[in-house]
XYZ file of C-alpha atoms in Angstrom:
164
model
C 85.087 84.838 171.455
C 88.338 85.552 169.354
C 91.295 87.380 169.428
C 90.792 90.836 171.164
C 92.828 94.050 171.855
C 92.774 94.925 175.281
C 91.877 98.651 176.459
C 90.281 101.092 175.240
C 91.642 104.742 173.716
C 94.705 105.223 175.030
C 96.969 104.572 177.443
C 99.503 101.401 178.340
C 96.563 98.586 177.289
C 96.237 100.047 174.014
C 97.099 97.357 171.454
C 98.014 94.466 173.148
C 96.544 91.048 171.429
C 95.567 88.064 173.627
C 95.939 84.574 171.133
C 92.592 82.804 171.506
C 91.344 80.210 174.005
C 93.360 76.626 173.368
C 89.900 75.036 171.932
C 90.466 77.650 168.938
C 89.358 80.692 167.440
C 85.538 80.305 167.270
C 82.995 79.785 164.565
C 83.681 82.889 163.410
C 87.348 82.417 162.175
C 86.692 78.607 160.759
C 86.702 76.904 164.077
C 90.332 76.809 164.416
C 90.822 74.066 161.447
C 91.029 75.555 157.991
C 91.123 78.882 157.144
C 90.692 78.462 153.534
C 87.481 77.531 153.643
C 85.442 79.131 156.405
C 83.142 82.408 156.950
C 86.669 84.364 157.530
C 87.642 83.245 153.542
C 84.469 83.808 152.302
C 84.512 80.730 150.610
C 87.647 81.143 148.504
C 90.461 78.850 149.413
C 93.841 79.804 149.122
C 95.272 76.455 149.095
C 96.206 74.726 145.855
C 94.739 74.877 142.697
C 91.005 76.371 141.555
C 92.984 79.192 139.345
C 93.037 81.915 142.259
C 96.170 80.200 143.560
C 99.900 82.367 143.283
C 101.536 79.225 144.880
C 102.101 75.665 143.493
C 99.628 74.455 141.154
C 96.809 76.232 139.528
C 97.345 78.192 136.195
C 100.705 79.119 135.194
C 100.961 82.843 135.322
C 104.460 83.358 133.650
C 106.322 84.010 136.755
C 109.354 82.542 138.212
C 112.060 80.534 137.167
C 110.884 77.592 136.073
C 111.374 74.037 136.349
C 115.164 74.134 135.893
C 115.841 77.560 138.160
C 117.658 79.186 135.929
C 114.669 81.606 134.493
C 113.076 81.701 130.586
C 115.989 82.770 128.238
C 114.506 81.829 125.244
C 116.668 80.542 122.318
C 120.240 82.231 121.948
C 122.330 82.287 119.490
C 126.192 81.668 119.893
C 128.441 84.455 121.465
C 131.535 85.675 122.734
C 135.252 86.059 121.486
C 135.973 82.586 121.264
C 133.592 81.547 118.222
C 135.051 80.378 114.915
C 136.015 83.563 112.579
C 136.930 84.555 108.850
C 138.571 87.095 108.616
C 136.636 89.965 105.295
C 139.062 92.504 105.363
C 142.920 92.596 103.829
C 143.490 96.513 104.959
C 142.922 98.070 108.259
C 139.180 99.829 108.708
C 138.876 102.991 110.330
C 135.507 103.523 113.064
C 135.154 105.688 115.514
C 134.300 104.429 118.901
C 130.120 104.310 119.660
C 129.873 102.233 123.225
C 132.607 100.655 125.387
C 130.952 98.790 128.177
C 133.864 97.440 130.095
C 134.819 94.288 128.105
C 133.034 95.079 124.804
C 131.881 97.756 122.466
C 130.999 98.816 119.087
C 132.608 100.925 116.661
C 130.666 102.913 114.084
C 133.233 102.216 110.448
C 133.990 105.772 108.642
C 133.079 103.977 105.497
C 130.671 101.394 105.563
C 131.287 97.634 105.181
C 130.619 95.749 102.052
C 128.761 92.415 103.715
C 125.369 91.052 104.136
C 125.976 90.897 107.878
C 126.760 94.869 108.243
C 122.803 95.225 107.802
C 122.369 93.569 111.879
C 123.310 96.242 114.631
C 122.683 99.400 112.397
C 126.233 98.452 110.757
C 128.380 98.883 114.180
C 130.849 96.358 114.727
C 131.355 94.564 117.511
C 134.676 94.400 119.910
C 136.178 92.703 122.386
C 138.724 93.954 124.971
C 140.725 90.611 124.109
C 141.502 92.067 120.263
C 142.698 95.081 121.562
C 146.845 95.280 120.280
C 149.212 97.577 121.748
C 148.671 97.214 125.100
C 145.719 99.001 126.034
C 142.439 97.268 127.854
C 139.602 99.138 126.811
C 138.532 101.796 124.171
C 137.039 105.454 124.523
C 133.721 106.378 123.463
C 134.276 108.753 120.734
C 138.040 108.413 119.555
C 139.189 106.897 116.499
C 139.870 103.259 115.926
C 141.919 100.675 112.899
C 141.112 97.116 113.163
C 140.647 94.569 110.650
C 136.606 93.362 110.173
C 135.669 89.309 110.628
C 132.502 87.384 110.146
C 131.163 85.197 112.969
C 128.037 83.197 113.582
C 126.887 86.234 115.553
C 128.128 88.835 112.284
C 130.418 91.095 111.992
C 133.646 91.585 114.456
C 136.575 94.039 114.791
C 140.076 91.964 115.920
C 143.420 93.580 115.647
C 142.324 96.613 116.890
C 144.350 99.965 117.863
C 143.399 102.236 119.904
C 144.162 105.776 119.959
């Protein structure tokens, strides 16, 4: 005998489970030793391996982070304010504002730049709130912009910018 409900219909001994006997569960539920391989799994284990397995071992199925925790980035390039920079333009450029996400945008040029590396991005320019000038810490989506254009190893770059 196994694990049975007491009562019947309803009432107060509706749904209360009594754990089975000490010697185990019966034939019926794998004799109490392994439950990945008796009649109650139906013969597929649940243990490690044999490709049916979400746990460790078994095929790889492309989830979680990997050996090192940190998850599958992939190869990135280099990034951020702080890369080496050369500097394209001698005048000021005039773009208006496309995104401002906090700490960084992009800003659309009026006229477009003159470089191999305006091609990336749909020629917007990237910008970063620490080459805003003139006191201000962010930019408006929308309003007009005069900055001087660099190259980076991740393209194109507005520093010097004002805000208006």
């Amino acid at each position: 005998m196994g694990w049975a409900p007491q009562g019947k219909g309803k009432g107060p001994g509706m749904g209360v489970v009594v754990p089975p006997p000490k010697g185990g569960a019966g034939k019926a539920y794998g004799g109490g030793k392994d439950w990945g391989k008796g009649a109650f799994g139906g013969g597929q284990d649940w243990g490690m391996g044999k490709g049916k397995d979400w746990g460790k071992g078994g095929k790889d199925y492309g989830k979680g982070k990997g050996k090192d925790g940190k998850g599958k980035k992939g190869k990135r390039g280099p990034s951020g304010p702080g890369l080496p920079r050369e500097r394209i333009t001698e005048e000021p450029v005039t773009g208006e504002v496309v995104e401002w996400k906090g700490k960084y945008g992009w800003i659309q040029p009026t006229v477009p730049v003159e470089h191999e590396a305006a091609q990336r991005r749909e020629g917007k320019i990237y910008v970063s709130m620490s080459d805003l000038v003139g006191g201000i810490e962010g930019l408006t989506p929308g309003s007009l912009c005069q900055f001087h254009v660099f190259k980076d190893a991740s393209g194109l770059g507005a520093e010097e910018c004002l805000g208006s």
